[in-house]
Coordinates of C-alpha atoms and ligand atoms in Angstrom, one line a residue:
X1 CA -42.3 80.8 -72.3
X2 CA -45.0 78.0 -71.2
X3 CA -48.5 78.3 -72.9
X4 CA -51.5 77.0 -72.4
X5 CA -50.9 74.2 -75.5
X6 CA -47.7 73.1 -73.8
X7 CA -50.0 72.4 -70.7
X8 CA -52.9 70.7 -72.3
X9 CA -50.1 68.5 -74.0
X10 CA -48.4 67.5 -70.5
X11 CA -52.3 66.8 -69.5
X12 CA -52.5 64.5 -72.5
X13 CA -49.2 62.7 -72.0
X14 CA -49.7 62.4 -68.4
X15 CA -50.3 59.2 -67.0
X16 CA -52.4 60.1 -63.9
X17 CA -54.6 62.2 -65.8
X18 CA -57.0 59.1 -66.1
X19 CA -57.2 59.6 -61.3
X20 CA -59.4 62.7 -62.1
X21 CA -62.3 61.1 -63.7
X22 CA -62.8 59.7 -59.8
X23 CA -63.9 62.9 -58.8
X24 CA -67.6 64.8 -59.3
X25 CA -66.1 68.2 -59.5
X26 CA -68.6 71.0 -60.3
X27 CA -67.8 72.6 -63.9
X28 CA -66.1 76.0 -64.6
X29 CA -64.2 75.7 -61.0
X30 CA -60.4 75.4 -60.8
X31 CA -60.0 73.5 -57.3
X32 CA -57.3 74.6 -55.7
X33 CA -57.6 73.9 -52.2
X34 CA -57.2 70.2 -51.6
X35 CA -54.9 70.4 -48.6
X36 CA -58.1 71.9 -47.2
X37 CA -60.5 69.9 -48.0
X38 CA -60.1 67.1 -50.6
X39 CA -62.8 66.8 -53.8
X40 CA -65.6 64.3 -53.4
X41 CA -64.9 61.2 -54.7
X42 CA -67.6 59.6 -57.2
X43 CA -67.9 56.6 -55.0
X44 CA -69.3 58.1 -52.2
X45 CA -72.5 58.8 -53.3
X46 CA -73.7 55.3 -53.8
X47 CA -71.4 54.0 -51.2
X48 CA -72.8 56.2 -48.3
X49 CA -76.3 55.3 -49.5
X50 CA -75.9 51.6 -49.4
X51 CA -74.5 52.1 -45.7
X52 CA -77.5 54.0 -45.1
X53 CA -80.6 52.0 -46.8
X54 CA -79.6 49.1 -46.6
X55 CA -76.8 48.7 -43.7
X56 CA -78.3 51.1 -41.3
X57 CA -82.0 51.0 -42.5
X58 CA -82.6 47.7 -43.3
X59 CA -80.4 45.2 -41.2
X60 CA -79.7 48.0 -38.3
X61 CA -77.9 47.2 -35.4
X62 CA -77.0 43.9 -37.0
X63 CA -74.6 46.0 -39.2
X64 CA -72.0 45.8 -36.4
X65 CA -70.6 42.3 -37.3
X66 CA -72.9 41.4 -40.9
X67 CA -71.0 44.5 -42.6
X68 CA -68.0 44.6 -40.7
X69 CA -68.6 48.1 -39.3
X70 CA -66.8 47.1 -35.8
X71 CA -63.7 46.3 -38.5
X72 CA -63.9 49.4 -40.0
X73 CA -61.1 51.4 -38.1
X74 CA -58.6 48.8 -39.0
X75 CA -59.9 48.1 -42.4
X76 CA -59.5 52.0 -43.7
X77 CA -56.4 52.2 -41.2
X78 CA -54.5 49.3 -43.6
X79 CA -54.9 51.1 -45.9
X80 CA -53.6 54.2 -45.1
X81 CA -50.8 52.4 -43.6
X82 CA -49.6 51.4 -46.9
X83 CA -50.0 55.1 -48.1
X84 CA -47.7 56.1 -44.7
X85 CA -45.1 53.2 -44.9
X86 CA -46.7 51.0 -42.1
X87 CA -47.3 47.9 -41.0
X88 CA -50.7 46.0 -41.1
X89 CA -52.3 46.5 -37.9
X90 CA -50.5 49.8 -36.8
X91 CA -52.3 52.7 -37.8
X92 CA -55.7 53.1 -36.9
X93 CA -58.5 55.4 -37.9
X94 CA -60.0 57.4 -35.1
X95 CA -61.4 60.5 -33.7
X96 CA -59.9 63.7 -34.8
X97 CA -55.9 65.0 -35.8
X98 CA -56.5 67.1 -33.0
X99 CA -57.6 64.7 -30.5
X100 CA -55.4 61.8 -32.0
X101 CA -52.5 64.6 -30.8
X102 CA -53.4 64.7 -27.6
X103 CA -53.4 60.9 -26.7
X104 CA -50.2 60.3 -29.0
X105 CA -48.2 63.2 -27.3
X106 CA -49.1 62.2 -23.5
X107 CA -48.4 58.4 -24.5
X108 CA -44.9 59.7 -25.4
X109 CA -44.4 61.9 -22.2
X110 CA -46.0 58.9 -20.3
X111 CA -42.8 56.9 -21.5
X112 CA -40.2 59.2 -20.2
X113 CA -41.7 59.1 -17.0
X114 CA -38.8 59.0 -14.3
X115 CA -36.4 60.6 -17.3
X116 CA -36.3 64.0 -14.6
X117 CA -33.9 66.0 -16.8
X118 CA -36.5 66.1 -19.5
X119 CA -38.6 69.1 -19.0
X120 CA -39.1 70.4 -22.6
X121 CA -42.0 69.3 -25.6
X122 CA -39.7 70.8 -28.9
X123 CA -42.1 72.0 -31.2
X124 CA -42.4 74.6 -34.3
X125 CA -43.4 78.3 -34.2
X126 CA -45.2 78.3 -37.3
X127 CA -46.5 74.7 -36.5
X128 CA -50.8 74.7 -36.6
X129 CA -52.3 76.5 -34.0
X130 CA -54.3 72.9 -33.0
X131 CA -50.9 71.3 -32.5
X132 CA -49.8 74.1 -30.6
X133 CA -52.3 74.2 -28.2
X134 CA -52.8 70.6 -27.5
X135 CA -49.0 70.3 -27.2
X136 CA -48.8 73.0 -24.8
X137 CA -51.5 71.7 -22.7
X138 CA -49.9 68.2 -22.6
X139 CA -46.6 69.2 -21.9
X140 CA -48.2 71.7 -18.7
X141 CA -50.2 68.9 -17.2
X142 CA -46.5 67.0 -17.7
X143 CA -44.9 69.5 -15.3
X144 CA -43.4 70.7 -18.9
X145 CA -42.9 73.6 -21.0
X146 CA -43.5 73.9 -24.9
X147 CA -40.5 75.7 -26.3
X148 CA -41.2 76.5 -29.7
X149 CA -38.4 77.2 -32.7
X150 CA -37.8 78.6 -36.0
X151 CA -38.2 75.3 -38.3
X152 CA -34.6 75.9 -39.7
X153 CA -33.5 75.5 -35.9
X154 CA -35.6 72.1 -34.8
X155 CA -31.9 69.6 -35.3
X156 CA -30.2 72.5 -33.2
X157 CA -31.9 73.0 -29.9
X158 CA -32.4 69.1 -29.5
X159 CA -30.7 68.3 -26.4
X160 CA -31.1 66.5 -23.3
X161 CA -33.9 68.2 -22.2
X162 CA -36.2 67.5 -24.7
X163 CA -38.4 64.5 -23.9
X164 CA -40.4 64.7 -27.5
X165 CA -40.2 66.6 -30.3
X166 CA -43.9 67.5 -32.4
X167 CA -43.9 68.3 -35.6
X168 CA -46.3 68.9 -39.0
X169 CA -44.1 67.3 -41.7
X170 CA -45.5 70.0 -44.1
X171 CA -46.0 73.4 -43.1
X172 CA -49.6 74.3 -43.5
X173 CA -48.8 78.0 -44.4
X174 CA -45.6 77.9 -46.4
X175 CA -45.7 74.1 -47.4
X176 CA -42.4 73.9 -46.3
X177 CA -41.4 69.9 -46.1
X178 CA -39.3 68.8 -43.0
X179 CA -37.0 66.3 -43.4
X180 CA -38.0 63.1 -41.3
X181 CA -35.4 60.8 -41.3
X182 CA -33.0 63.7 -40.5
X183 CA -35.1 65.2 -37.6
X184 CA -36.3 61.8 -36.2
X185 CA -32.9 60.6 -35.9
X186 CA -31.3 63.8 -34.5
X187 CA -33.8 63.6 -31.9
X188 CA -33.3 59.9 -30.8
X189 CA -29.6 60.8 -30.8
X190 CA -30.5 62.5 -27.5
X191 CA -33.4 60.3 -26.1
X192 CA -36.5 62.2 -27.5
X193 CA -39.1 60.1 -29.1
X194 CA -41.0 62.1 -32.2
X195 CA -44.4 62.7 -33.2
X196 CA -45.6 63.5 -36.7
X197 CA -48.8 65.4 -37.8
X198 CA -48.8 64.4 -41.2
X199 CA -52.0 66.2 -42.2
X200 CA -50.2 67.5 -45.8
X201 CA -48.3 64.7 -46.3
X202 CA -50.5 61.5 -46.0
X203 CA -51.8 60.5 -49.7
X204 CA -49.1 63.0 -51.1
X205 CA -46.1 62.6 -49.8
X206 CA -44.4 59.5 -49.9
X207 CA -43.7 59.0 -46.0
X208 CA -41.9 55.8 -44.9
X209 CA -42.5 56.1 -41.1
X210 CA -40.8 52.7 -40.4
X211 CA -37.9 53.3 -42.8
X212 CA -37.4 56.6 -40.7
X213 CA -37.8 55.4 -37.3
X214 CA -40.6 57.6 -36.3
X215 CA -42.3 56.8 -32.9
X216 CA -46.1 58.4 -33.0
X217 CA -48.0 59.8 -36.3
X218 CA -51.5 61.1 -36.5
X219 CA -52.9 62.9 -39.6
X220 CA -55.9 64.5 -41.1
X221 CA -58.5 61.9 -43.3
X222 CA -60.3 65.2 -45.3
X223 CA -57.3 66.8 -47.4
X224 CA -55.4 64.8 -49.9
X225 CA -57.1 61.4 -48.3
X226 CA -60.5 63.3 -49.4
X227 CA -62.6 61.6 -47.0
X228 CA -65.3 64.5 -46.6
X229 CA -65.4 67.9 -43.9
X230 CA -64.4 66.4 -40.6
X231 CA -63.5 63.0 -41.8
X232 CA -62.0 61.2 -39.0
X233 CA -58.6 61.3 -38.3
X234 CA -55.8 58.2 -37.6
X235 CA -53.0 57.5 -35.6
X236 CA -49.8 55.3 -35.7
X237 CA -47.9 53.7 -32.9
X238 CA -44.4 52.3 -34.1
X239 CA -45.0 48.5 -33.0
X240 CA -41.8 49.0 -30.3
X241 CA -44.3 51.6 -28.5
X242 CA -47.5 50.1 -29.2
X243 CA -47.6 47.3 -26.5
X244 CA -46.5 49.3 -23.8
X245 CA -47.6 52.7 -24.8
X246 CA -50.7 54.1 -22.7
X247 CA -53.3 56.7 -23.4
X248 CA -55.1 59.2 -21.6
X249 CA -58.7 58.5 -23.2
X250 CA -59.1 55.2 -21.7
X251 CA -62.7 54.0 -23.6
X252 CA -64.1 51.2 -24.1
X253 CA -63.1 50.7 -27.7
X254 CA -59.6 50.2 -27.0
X255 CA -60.3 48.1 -24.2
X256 CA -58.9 44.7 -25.3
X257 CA -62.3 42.9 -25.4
X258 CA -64.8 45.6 -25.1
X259 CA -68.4 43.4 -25.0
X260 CA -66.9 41.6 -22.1
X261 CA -67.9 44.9 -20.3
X262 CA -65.2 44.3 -17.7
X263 CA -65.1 46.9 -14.9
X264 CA -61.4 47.0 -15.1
X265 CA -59.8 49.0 -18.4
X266 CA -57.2 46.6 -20.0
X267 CA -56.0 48.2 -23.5
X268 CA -56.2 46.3 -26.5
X269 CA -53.1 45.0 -27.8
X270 CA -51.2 47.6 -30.2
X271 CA -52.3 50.3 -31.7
X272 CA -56.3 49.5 -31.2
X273 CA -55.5 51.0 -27.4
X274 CA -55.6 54.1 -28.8
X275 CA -59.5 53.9 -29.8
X276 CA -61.4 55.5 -27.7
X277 CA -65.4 55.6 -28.4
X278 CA -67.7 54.6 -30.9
X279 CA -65.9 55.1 -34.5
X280 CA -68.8 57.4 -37.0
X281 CA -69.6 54.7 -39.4
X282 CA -70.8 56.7 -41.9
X283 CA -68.1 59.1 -42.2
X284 CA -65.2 56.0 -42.5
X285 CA -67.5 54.9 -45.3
X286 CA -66.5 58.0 -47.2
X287 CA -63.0 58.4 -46.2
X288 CA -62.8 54.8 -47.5
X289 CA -63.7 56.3 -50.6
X290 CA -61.6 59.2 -50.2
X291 CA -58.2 56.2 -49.4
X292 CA -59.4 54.4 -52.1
X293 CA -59.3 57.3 -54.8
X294 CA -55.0 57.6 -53.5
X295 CA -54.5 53.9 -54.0
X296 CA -55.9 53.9 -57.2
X297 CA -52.7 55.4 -58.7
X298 CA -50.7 52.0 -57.2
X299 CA -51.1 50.9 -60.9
X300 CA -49.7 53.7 -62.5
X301 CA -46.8 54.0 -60.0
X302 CA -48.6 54.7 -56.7
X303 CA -47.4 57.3 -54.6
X304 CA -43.9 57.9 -56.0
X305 CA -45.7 58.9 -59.1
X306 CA -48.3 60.6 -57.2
X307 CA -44.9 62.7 -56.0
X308 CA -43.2 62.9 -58.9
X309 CA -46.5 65.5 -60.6
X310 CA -46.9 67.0 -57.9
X311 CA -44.0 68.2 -57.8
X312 CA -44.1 69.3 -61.9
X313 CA -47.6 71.0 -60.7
X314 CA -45.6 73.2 -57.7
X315 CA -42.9 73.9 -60.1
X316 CA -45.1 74.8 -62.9
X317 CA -47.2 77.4 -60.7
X318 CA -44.2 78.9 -59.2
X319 CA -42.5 79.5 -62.6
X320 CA -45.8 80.8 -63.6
X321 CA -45.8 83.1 -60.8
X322 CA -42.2 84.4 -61.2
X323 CA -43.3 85.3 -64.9
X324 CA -46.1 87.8 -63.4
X325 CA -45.7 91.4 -63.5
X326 CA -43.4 92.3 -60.6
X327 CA -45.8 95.4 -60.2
X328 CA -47.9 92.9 -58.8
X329 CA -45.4 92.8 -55.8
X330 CA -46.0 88.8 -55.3
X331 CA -43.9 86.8 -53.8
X332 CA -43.5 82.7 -53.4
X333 CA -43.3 81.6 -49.4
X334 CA -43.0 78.0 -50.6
X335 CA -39.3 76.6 -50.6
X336 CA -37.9 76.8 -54.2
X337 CA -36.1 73.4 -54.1
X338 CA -38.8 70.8 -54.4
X339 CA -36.9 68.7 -51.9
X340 CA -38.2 70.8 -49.2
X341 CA -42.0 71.2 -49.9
X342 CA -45.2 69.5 -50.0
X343 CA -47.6 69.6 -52.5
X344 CA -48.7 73.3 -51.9
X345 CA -47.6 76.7 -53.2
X346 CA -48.2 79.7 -50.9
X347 CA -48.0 83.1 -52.3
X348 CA -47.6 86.6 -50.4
X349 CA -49.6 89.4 -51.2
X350 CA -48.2 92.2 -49.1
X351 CA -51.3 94.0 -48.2
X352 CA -55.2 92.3 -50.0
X353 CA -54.6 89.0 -50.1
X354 CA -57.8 88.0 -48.9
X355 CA -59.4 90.2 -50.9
X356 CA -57.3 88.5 -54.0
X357 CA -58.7 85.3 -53.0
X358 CA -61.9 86.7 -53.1
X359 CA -61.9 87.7 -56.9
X360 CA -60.3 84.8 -57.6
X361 CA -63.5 82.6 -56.3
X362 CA -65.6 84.7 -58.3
X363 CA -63.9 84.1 -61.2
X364 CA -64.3 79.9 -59.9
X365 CA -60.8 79.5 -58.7
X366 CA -60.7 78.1 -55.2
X367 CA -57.6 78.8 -52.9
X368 CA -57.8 79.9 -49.2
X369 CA -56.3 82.4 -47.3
X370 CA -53.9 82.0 -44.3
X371 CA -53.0 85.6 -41.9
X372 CA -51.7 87.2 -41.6
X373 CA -50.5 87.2 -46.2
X374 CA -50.5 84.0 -47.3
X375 CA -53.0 82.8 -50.4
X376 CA -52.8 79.3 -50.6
X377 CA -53.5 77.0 -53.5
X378 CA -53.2 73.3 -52.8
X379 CA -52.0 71.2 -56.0
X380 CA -53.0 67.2 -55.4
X381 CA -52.1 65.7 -58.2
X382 CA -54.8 62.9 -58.2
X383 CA -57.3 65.7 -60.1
X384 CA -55.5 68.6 -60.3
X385 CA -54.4 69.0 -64.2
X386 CA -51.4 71.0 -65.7
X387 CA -53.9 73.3 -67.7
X388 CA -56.0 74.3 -64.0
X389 CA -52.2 75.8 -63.1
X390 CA -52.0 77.6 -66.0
X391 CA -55.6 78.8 -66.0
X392 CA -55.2 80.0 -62.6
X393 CA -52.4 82.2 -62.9
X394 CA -53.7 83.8 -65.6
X395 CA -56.7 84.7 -63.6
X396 CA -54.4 85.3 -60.8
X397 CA -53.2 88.3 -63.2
X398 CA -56.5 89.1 -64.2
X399 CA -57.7 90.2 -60.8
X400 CA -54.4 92.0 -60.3
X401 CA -54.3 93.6 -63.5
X402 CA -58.0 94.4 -63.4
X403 CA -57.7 95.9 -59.8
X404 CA -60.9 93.3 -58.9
X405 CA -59.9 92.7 -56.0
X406 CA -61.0 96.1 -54.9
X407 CA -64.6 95.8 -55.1
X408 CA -65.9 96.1 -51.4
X409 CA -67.8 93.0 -51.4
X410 CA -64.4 90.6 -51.0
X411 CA -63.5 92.4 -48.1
X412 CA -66.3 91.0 -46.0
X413 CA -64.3 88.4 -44.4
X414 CA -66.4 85.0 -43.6
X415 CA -65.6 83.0 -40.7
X416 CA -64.2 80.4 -42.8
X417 CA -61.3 81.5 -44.6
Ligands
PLP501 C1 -51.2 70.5 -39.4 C2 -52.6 70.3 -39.0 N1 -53.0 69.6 -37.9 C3 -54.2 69.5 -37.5 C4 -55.3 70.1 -38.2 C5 -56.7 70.0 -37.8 O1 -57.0 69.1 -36.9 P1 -58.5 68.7 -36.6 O2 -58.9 67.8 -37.7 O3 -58.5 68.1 -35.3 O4 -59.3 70.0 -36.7 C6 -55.0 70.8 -39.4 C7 -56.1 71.4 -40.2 O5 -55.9 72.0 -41.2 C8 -53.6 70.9 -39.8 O6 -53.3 71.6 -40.9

């Protein structure tokens, strides 16, 4: 049986425990719900009002070049690179995941130009509705078609018709973890170039994106890189693309020498080319933060140990949740070997679990809710402690147990969810 001692004592032995204190997180909430939106880091605060009072307000425009805001997209792009397993100088910070997707997926296309047999963008079913979308709408104006697969079946249906694959590394309903190297090289194998989302991987899972070969990668700077609500997003170019790669969102900051103020585009060299307009200042001032907080475990064994809990934390909730009443007719979605997922467990309720998630916020713990079943609760293990697991699953059991979530105000279901 695991009790709440044998918790607190894996808290006190831990070796990451000392990452939480980084975070301003309210008291009497168990935070589950990172892979939505990371915590705030305790930096931010007095790093967002420097930028304002003094960068913005007092030396204004000057700010550009005397602090280095024009460098910031590199700066805070190196060092999510070495989070990602790339290269100085080949991962940028820019505009959204979304967006990122679109210029990344019709740079790809753009390279199989004249390859005629390759009609098809190979994505996942149960991939994010955002990827879906933008990938359908690239591969239409391509002359293409989406086809979209189980995510057991992505190696299988790779043939020569495929002119690039498109795929979230981590599920962001099951947490499901593909396997990269497999996938990327599979693809290859037939002539399709591959682009990652790695929106629940980057700052949690270690991802070597040169060591696999990968071609494109964009991911998400507000889940486990905590850089705030709509912290802005980055992209990666492997440097064989980067050169000769082109993008449909030709502005100004990815021309190659932008206050020339040439009337001809010519893209920057590498991965800059896929800037487009002015980069929000003061939101790469908090996702700098946000990157900082994940490189602050490099000491303690970076992101290999970063792995290595959360992994105890997913097993630890699931066993938790397998120990439940099975009155309470729960079931784990999240793959059992730990191999195969992220750093999330997603549990089925058959019929209320929105309205479970509900109770559960009013008794302060924070997951989110996925249709058209899934709860979600989002482990990172930069803050998240041993004890919170526990904790929660015994109020996941209260609320069951009690019948709370049947109290008509958790059905009212916001827009957010
Ligand atoms: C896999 C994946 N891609 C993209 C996004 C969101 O993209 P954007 O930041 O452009 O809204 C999410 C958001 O949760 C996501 O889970």
């Amino acid at each position: 049986v695991i009790t709440r001692e044998s918790c607190l004592e894996r808290d006190r032995v831990d070796p990451l425990a000392g990452l939480r204190e980084q975070f301003a997180l309210p008291d009497g909430v168990i935070y589950l719900d990172g892979n939505s939106l990371g915590a705030l880091p305790r930096s931010v605060d007095a790093r967002l009002r420097d930028a304002v009072t003094e960068d913005w307000g007092r030396d204004l425009v000057l700010s550009w070049n005397t602090a280095g805001w024009i460098e910031m997209p590199q700066v805070v792009g190196d060092k999510i690179a070495r989070l990602v397993g790339a290269g100085p100088g080949e991962l940028m910070v820019t505009d959204s995941t979304s967006i990122n997707l679109y210029k990344v997926l019709t740079a790809a296309l753009r390279l199989q130009v004249g390859a005629t047999r390759r009609t098809t963008v190979l994505s996942e079913r149960d991939n994010f509705p955002t990827d879906l979308y933008i990938a359908a709408s690239v591969a239409r104006s391509h002359g293409m078609d989406l086809r979209l697969v189980d995510g057991d079946d992505v190696e299988q249906s790779l043939d020569e018709s495929v002119a690039a694959v498109m795929l979230t590394q981590v599920n962001y309903r099951t947490g499901r973890l593909h396997d990269m190297d497999a996938i990327t090289s599979a693809a290859h194998r037939v002539g399709a170039l591959v682009v990652w989302d790695l929106a629940h991987s980057a700052g949690v899972v270690p991802v070597d994106l040169i060591a696999a070969d990968a071609d494109f990668a964009i991911g998400c700077g507000y889940k486990y890189l905590n850089g705030g609500p709509g912290a802005p997003a980055f992209v990666w170019v492997h440097p064989r693309h980067a050169a000769v790669a082109s993008q449909p969102l030709s502005g100004w900051m990815g021309h190659d020498d932008p206050f020339a103020f040439m009337t001809e585009y010519r893209p920057a060299a590498g991965t800059a080319r896929f800037q487009c307009g002015t980069p929000p200042i003061l939101s790469l001032v908090a996702l700098e933060c946000g990157v900082d907080t994940v490189l602050a475990a490099d000491p303690v064994g970076g992101m290999h140990a970063l792995r290595a809990k959360s992994v105890a934390l997913t097993t630890l909730l699931i066993e938790l949740v397998d120990q439940l009443d099975d009155e309470f007719a729960l079931t784990v979605a999240t793959p059992r070997d730990p191999g195969r997922r992220g750093s999330q467990v997603s549990i089925l309720h058959p019929s209320h679990g929105y309205e479970v998630k509900e109770a559960l916020i009013a008794r302060g713990v924070i997951g989110d809710f996925r249709q058209p079943d899934i709860i979600r609760f989002g482990l990172p293990p930069l803050y998240t402690r041993f004890v919170d697991v526990y904790d929660a699953v015994q109020h996941v059991r209260g609320v069951l147990e009690l019948g709370e979530w049947r109290d008509e105000r958790h059905r009212v279901r916001a827009r957010v969810t």
